[in-house]
Every structure is written in C-alpha cells, then in structure tokens.
C-alpha cells in the first residue's frame, strides 16, 4: 500500500505544467485510483460506470470524469493501481465517495466465469466514508483499496455469488503550491518554479491584481523566477520550500523597472 501511494505522489509531476489563474482558488483537484488486496480467484471483474463525491457544504453529488469499463481488480495487487477518474471539486470537507457499478460483474474460478449480483450498488451506488478536508489548489489522491477476498459471498448452495464490495477509501494530498502577488501588476510576468535545471511549474500573474499561483508541485526546494514584460527586471527567489498538502505564500514580490 505504501508503495502504491508513493508511486502516485511521484507521478504528480505530470500536473506541474499547468498555467494557473485565480479563477479556481476555491477548488481542489482529485484523482481516484483503484487497488486490491489479493483474493483466491482467477479473476474478479467489476463493472465501474461512475465515481461521485459529496462535500459537507454541498447537498448534491459531484460526478468525476471516469474511465468507464470492466476492471479485473486482481490486476492491481502488490502495490499496483489504476486511475479511475479525475476532477475538480469545491475545497472543504468531503464526506463520501460513491462508486456506481454496472451490471457486468463476474468472477472466474477454475476457468469458469460466473456472474456476480450487486443489487444495492446498481440501484444507488456504493457509498464510502472519507471525512477529509481538501485544501484549495492542492491535488489529492483517493485510493480505493478493494478487498476481493471479503467482497465475494457465496449465495448458499446455489453456486451463485454475490458482490458485496468491501472497500477502504484512503485520501492523501500529493501536491503543494506556491502563490503570491507581483507589484506592479502591470509587469505581468511569467512565473516559473525551477527544480535543479528543470522548469516544473509555470503560471502567469493576473494583469489586474498581480496574483499568481503555481499548483501541482511535489515537496522540495524551488527557485522561483519572474520574467516580466519589456521594461521590467527579472526577479529570482531562491530556496522556496514546498510541502505536500500546503501552499507556500511568497507575499508581495516587487518587480523593479
């Protein structure tokens, strides 16, 4: 499990090349991944048709962009996982996540494939408690740890099986951010977060307020470079530390002429 979460955290660099504005300051980005504890079966095929989340301050469910399909969850054991869906949600406390299953669920034993019935999940979705506070401008991963061995229930002597999913939802922040305000705003610089010799994040200061934010940064120390338009000087801030789950505020950064 720890290896799975670590690999997810390292993979967050892919989000670092997003030019960010201040329009989404109250939003958090989430990814939902699926992993599994091994079960004594040849295959456990789960038909996933939707993933939704519900916040404390929002009475409705928010649908994520989901990779719909049938997943053999036994493919994702021993530290492996797969991406189910992504999206942006209002920052704040998230109470629940809901997994919507389709009808094409099955189990394979001794080369025989047997359908799995999932009456409750098909009707209203499988609800899992999270109770995690999501900060604005931070990326989170929700890891759904599916326990195959405990999720398959024989239906008496009928030879049939029922899918009663036993899933643990684990939410972890996987990124941090750098924000601040340039003065004067008319300098309109491009702002770069640099790790070593690589630029790993870019933002553009707002032309009216001068505010900027670079999201999707993993923990580490960065050099932040401000490249303004002609007539202003380039400014560099060294040793800007970022921690996962937090936002480093540089305050007001003066850009001289």
Short mmCIF file of C-alpha atoms in Angstrom, two decimals:
data_model
loop_
_atom_site.label_atom_id
_atom_site.label_comp_id
_atom_site.label_asym_id
_atom_site.label_seq_id
_atom_site.Cartn_x
_atom_site.Cartn_y
_atom_site.Cartn_z
CA UNK A 1 0.00 0.00 0.00
CA UNK A 2 2.77 2.46 0.90
CA UNK A 3 4.47 1.74 -2.42
CA UNK A 4 1.25 2.50 -4.28
CA UNK A 5 0.80 5.84 -2.55
CA UNK A 6 4.46 6.74 -3.09
CA UNK A 7 4.24 6.00 -6.80
CA UNK A 8 1.15 8.19 -7.03
CA UNK A 9 2.95 11.03 -5.28
CA UNK A 10 5.89 10.84 -7.66
CA UNK A 11 3.58 10.78 -10.63
CA UNK A 12 2.03 14.10 -9.69
CA UNK A 13 4.78 15.91 -11.60
CA UNK A 14 2.60 15.44 -14.66
CA UNK A 15 0.31 18.16 -13.35
CA UNK A 16 3.09 20.67 -12.82
CA UNK A 17 2.94 22.10 -16.33
CA UNK A 18 -0.43 23.76 -15.91
CA UNK A 19 -0.69 27.54 -16.24
CA UNK A 20 -2.88 28.56 -13.35
CA UNK A 21 -5.16 31.52 -12.84
CA UNK A 22 -7.04 32.71 -9.78
CA UNK A 23 -10.42 31.55 -11.09
CA UNK A 24 -10.20 28.21 -9.27
CA UNK A 25 -8.76 29.25 -5.92
CA UNK A 26 -11.63 27.55 -4.10
CA UNK A 27 -11.22 24.26 -5.96
CA UNK A 28 -9.25 21.11 -5.19
CA UNK A 29 -8.15 18.59 -7.79
CA UNK A 30 -8.66 14.90 -7.05
CA UNK A 31 -7.70 11.61 -8.62
CA UNK A 32 -9.40 8.34 -7.75
CA UNK A 33 -7.27 5.20 -8.04
CA UNK A 34 -8.21 1.54 -7.57
CA UNK A 35 -6.01 -1.08 -5.90
CA UNK A 36 -6.72 -4.51 -4.44
CA UNK A 37 -5.82 -6.97 -1.72
CA UNK A 38 -5.31 -10.45 -3.27
CA UNK A 39 -8.16 -12.95 -3.34
CA UNK A 40 -8.25 -16.68 -4.10
CA UNK A 41 -9.82 -16.29 -7.54
CA UNK A 42 -8.61 -16.26 -11.13
CA UNK A 43 -10.43 -13.01 -11.88
CA UNK A 44 -12.83 -10.61 -10.22
CA UNK A 45 -14.33 -8.38 -12.89
CA UNK A 46 -16.04 -5.22 -11.66
CA UNK A 47 -18.08 -3.01 -14.00
CA UNK A 48 -17.38 0.60 -12.96
CA UNK A 49 -19.64 3.20 -14.56
CA UNK A 50 -19.24 6.23 -12.33
CA UNK A 51 -17.47 7.87 -9.40
CA UNK A 52 -19.03 10.72 -7.42
CA UNK A 53 -18.07 12.70 -4.33
CA UNK A 54 -20.17 14.61 -1.81
CA UNK A 55 -18.99 17.54 0.27
CA UNK A 56 -20.24 18.70 3.64
CA UNK A 57 -21.44 22.00 2.19
CA UNK A 58 -22.97 20.57 -0.98
CA UNK A 59 -26.23 18.61 -0.85
CA UNK A 60 -25.66 17.02 -4.25
CA UNK A 61 -23.18 14.54 -5.67
CA UNK A 62 -20.38 15.74 -7.95
CA UNK A 63 -19.53 13.43 -10.85
CA UNK A 64 -15.91 12.92 -11.87
CA UNK A 65 -14.53 12.21 -15.33
CA UNK A 66 -14.36 8.41 -15.20
CA UNK A 67 -12.67 5.77 -17.31
CA UNK A 68 -15.72 3.54 -17.54
CA UNK A 69 -15.24 -0.15 -18.08
CA UNK A 70 -14.81 -3.62 -16.62
CA UNK A 71 -11.77 -3.97 -14.36
CA UNK A 72 -10.24 -7.23 -13.19
CA UNK A 73 -9.28 -5.95 -9.76
CA UNK A 74 -6.79 -8.78 -9.31
CA UNK A 75 -4.62 -6.96 -11.85
CA UNK A 76 -3.98 -4.29 -9.21
CA UNK A 77 -2.40 -6.15 -6.30
CA UNK A 78 1.02 -5.93 -4.65
CA UNK A 79 1.39 -2.17 -4.92
CA UNK A 80 -0.22 -1.71 -8.34
CA UNK A 81 -3.17 0.58 -9.01
CA UNK A 82 -5.11 2.12 -11.87
CA UNK A 83 -6.65 5.54 -12.42
CA UNK A 84 -10.47 5.50 -12.33
CA UNK A 85 -11.32 9.18 -12.56
CA UNK A 86 -10.28 12.78 -12.05
CA UNK A 87 -11.94 16.11 -11.45
CA UNK A 88 -12.07 19.40 -9.60
CA UNK A 89 -14.31 19.80 -6.57
CA UNK A 90 -15.04 22.67 -4.17
CA UNK A 91 -12.41 22.84 -1.44
CA UNK A 92 -13.59 21.87 2.02
CA UNK A 93 -14.63 18.74 3.85
CA UNK A 94 -15.59 15.77 1.68
CA UNK A 95 -17.83 13.29 3.46
CA UNK A 96 -18.38 10.49 1.00
CA UNK A 97 -17.39 8.97 -2.31
CA UNK A 98 -19.83 6.86 -4.32
CA UNK A 99 -18.89 4.11 -6.76
CA UNK A 100 -21.52 3.40 -9.43
CA UNK A 101 -21.38 -0.17 -10.70
CA UNK A 102 -22.86 -1.57 -13.89
CA UNK A 103 -24.44 -4.99 -14.40
CA UNK A 104 -21.48 -6.80 -16.00
CA UNK A 105 -19.72 -8.07 -12.88
CA UNK A 106 -18.30 -11.59 -12.75
CA UNK A 107 -15.91 -13.97 -11.05
CA UNK A 108 -13.68 -16.65 -12.60
CA UNK A 109 -12.92 -19.89 -10.73
CA UNK A 110 -11.36 -22.96 -12.38
CA UNK A 111 -11.76 -21.32 -15.79
CA UNK A 112 -15.49 -20.89 -15.23
CA UNK A 113 -16.93 -17.37 -15.32
CA UNK A 114 -19.93 -16.78 -13.06
CA UNK A 115 -21.96 -13.56 -12.92
CA UNK A 116 -21.93 -11.53 -9.71
CA UNK A 117 -25.09 -9.82 -8.49
CA UNK A 118 -24.78 -6.36 -6.93
CA UNK A 119 -28.33 -5.20 -6.20
CA UNK A 120 -27.66 -2.33 -3.81
CA UNK A 121 -24.69 -0.89 -5.70
CA UNK A 122 -26.55 -0.96 -9.02
CA UNK A 123 -29.55 0.91 -7.58
CA UNK A 124 -27.95 3.76 -5.67
CA UNK A 125 -24.18 3.33 -5.80
CA UNK A 126 -21.73 2.08 -3.22
CA UNK A 127 -21.12 4.82 -0.66
CA UNK A 128 -17.81 5.07 1.21
CA UNK A 129 -16.96 7.48 4.00
CA UNK A 130 -13.92 9.75 3.60
CA UNK A 131 -14.35 12.67 6.05
CA UNK A 132 -11.26 14.52 4.80
CA UNK A 133 -10.75 18.27 4.42
CA UNK A 134 -9.44 19.20 0.97
CA UNK A 135 -7.48 22.44 0.66
CA UNK A 136 -7.87 24.75 -2.31
CA UNK A 137 -5.24 24.46 -5.06
CA UNK A 138 -3.89 21.15 -3.74
CA UNK A 139 -4.08 17.84 -5.60
CA UNK A 140 -5.34 14.79 -3.70
CA UNK A 141 -5.48 11.08 -4.46
CA UNK A 142 -8.31 8.93 -3.17
CA UNK A 143 -7.13 5.33 -3.20
CA UNK A 144 -9.93 2.75 -3.19
CA UNK A 145 -8.50 -0.39 -1.60
CA UNK A 146 -10.78 -3.21 -2.78
CA UNK A 147 -10.67 -6.39 -0.65
CA UNK A 148 -11.54 -9.13 -3.15
CA UNK A 149 -11.40 -11.98 -0.61
CA UNK A 150 -14.05 -10.37 1.63
CA UNK A 151 -16.17 -8.95 -1.18
CA UNK A 152 -17.32 -12.21 -2.78
CA UNK A 153 -20.13 -14.00 -0.91
CA UNK A 154 -21.48 -17.44 -1.95
CA UNK A 155 -25.28 -17.49 -2.27
CA UNK A 156 -25.93 -20.61 -0.23
CA UNK A 157 -25.80 -23.89 -2.20
CA UNK A 158 -26.97 -22.30 -5.43
CA UNK A 159 -23.50 -22.00 -6.93
CA UNK A 160 -24.08 -18.29 -7.39
CA UNK A 161 -22.08 -15.45 -5.91
CA UNK A 162 -22.96 -12.00 -4.64
CA UNK A 163 -20.66 -8.99 -4.88
CA UNK A 164 -20.75 -7.08 -1.59
CA UNK A 165 -17.74 -4.80 -2.02
CA UNK A 166 -15.51 -4.25 0.97
CA UNK A 167 -13.52 -1.13 0.10
CA UNK A 168 -11.36 1.19 2.18
CA UNK A 169 -11.07 4.77 0.91
CA UNK A 170 -7.75 6.49 1.66
CA UNK A 171 -7.33 10.19 0.82
CA UNK A 172 -3.90 11.78 0.71
CA UNK A 173 -2.56 15.07 -0.57
CA UNK A 174 0.01 14.57 -3.30
CA UNK A 175 0.99 18.13 -4.17
CA UNK A 176 1.64 21.61 -2.83
CA UNK A 177 1.67 25.05 -4.41
CA UNK A 178 3.40 28.43 -4.46
CA UNK A 179 1.42 31.64 -4.56
CA UNK A 180 1.99 35.37 -4.19
CA UNK A 181 1.41 38.77 -5.72
CA UNK A 182 3.67 40.76 -8.02
CA UNK A 183 3.92 44.53 -7.81
CA UNK A 184 3.27 46.34 -10.02
CA UNK A 185 0.66 44.13 -11.67
CA UNK A 186 1.42 45.86 -14.98
CA UNK A 187 4.74 43.97 -15.12
CA UNK A 188 2.65 40.86 -15.98
CA UNK A 189 5.50 38.34 -15.52
CA UNK A 190 5.54 34.69 -16.35
CA UNK A 191 6.38 32.88 -13.11
CA UNK A 192 8.48 29.70 -13.18
CA UNK A 193 9.13 27.12 -10.45
CA UNK A 194 12.55 25.57 -11.15
CA UNK A 195 13.92 22.39 -9.59
CA UNK A 196 17.59 21.92 -10.42
CA UNK A 197 17.80 22.79 -14.10
CA UNK A 198 14.20 21.85 -14.92
CA UNK A 199 11.19 24.15 -15.02
CA UNK A 200 8.45 22.08 -13.36
CA UNK A 201 5.67 24.65 -12.98
CA UNK A 202 4.51 27.79 -14.77
CA UNK A 203 1.94 30.48 -14.01
CA UNK A 204 1.13 33.97 -15.24
CA UNK A 205 0.45 36.83 -12.87
CA UNK A 206 -3.02 38.35 -13.12
CA UNK A 207 -2.88 41.57 -15.14
CA UNK A 208 -5.12 43.43 -12.67
CA UNK A 209 -4.29 42.09 -9.21
CA UNK A 210 -0.80 40.68 -9.80
CA UNK A 211 -1.81 37.44 -8.06
CA UNK A 212 -0.29 34.15 -9.20
CA UNK A 213 -0.28 30.52 -8.12
CA UNK A 214 1.71 27.51 -9.32
CA UNK A 215 -0.05 24.25 -8.49
CA UNK A 216 0.87 20.57 -8.66
CA UNK A 217 4.32 20.77 -7.02
CA UNK A 218 5.84 17.88 -5.07
CA UNK A 219 7.73 18.51 -1.84
CA UNK A 220 11.11 20.13 -2.31
CA UNK A 221 13.06 23.35 -2.67
CA UNK A 222 12.49 25.52 -5.72
CA UNK A 223 13.90 28.60 -7.38
CA UNK A 224 11.07 30.89 -8.46
CA UNK A 225 11.85 33.14 -11.41
CA UNK A 226 9.75 36.12 -12.53
CA UNK A 227 10.15 37.03 -16.20
CA UNK A 228 8.23 40.30 -16.77
CA UNK A 229 7.45 42.09 -19.98
CA UNK A 230 9.92 44.53 -21.54
CA UNK A 231 10.78 47.47 -19.30
CA UNK A 232 10.92 45.46 -16.05
CA UNK A 233 13.74 43.45 -14.48
CA UNK A 234 13.80 39.70 -13.96
CA UNK A 235 13.48 38.71 -10.29
CA UNK A 236 14.52 35.40 -8.72
CA UNK A 237 13.62 33.91 -5.34
CA UNK A 238 15.89 31.08 -4.18
CA UNK A 239 15.20 28.23 -1.73
CA UNK A 240 11.42 28.40 -1.78
CA UNK A 241 10.30 25.32 0.15
CA UNK A 242 7.11 23.46 -0.72
CA UNK A 243 5.42 20.73 1.31
CA UNK A 244 2.72 18.36 0.09
CA UNK A 245 -0.71 19.49 1.27
CA UNK A 246 0.26 23.13 1.86
CA UNK A 247 0.65 26.37 -0.09
CA UNK A 248 3.81 28.48 0.26
CA UNK A 249 2.93 32.18 0.17
CA UNK A 250 5.67 34.49 -1.13
CA UNK A 251 3.64 37.57 -0.27
CA UNK A 252 4.24 40.66 -2.42
CA UNK A 253 7.13 40.33 -4.85
CA UNK A 254 8.45 43.65 -6.17
CA UNK A 255 9.37 43.69 -9.87
CA UNK A 256 11.54 46.77 -10.47
CA UNK A 257 11.77 48.71 -13.72
#
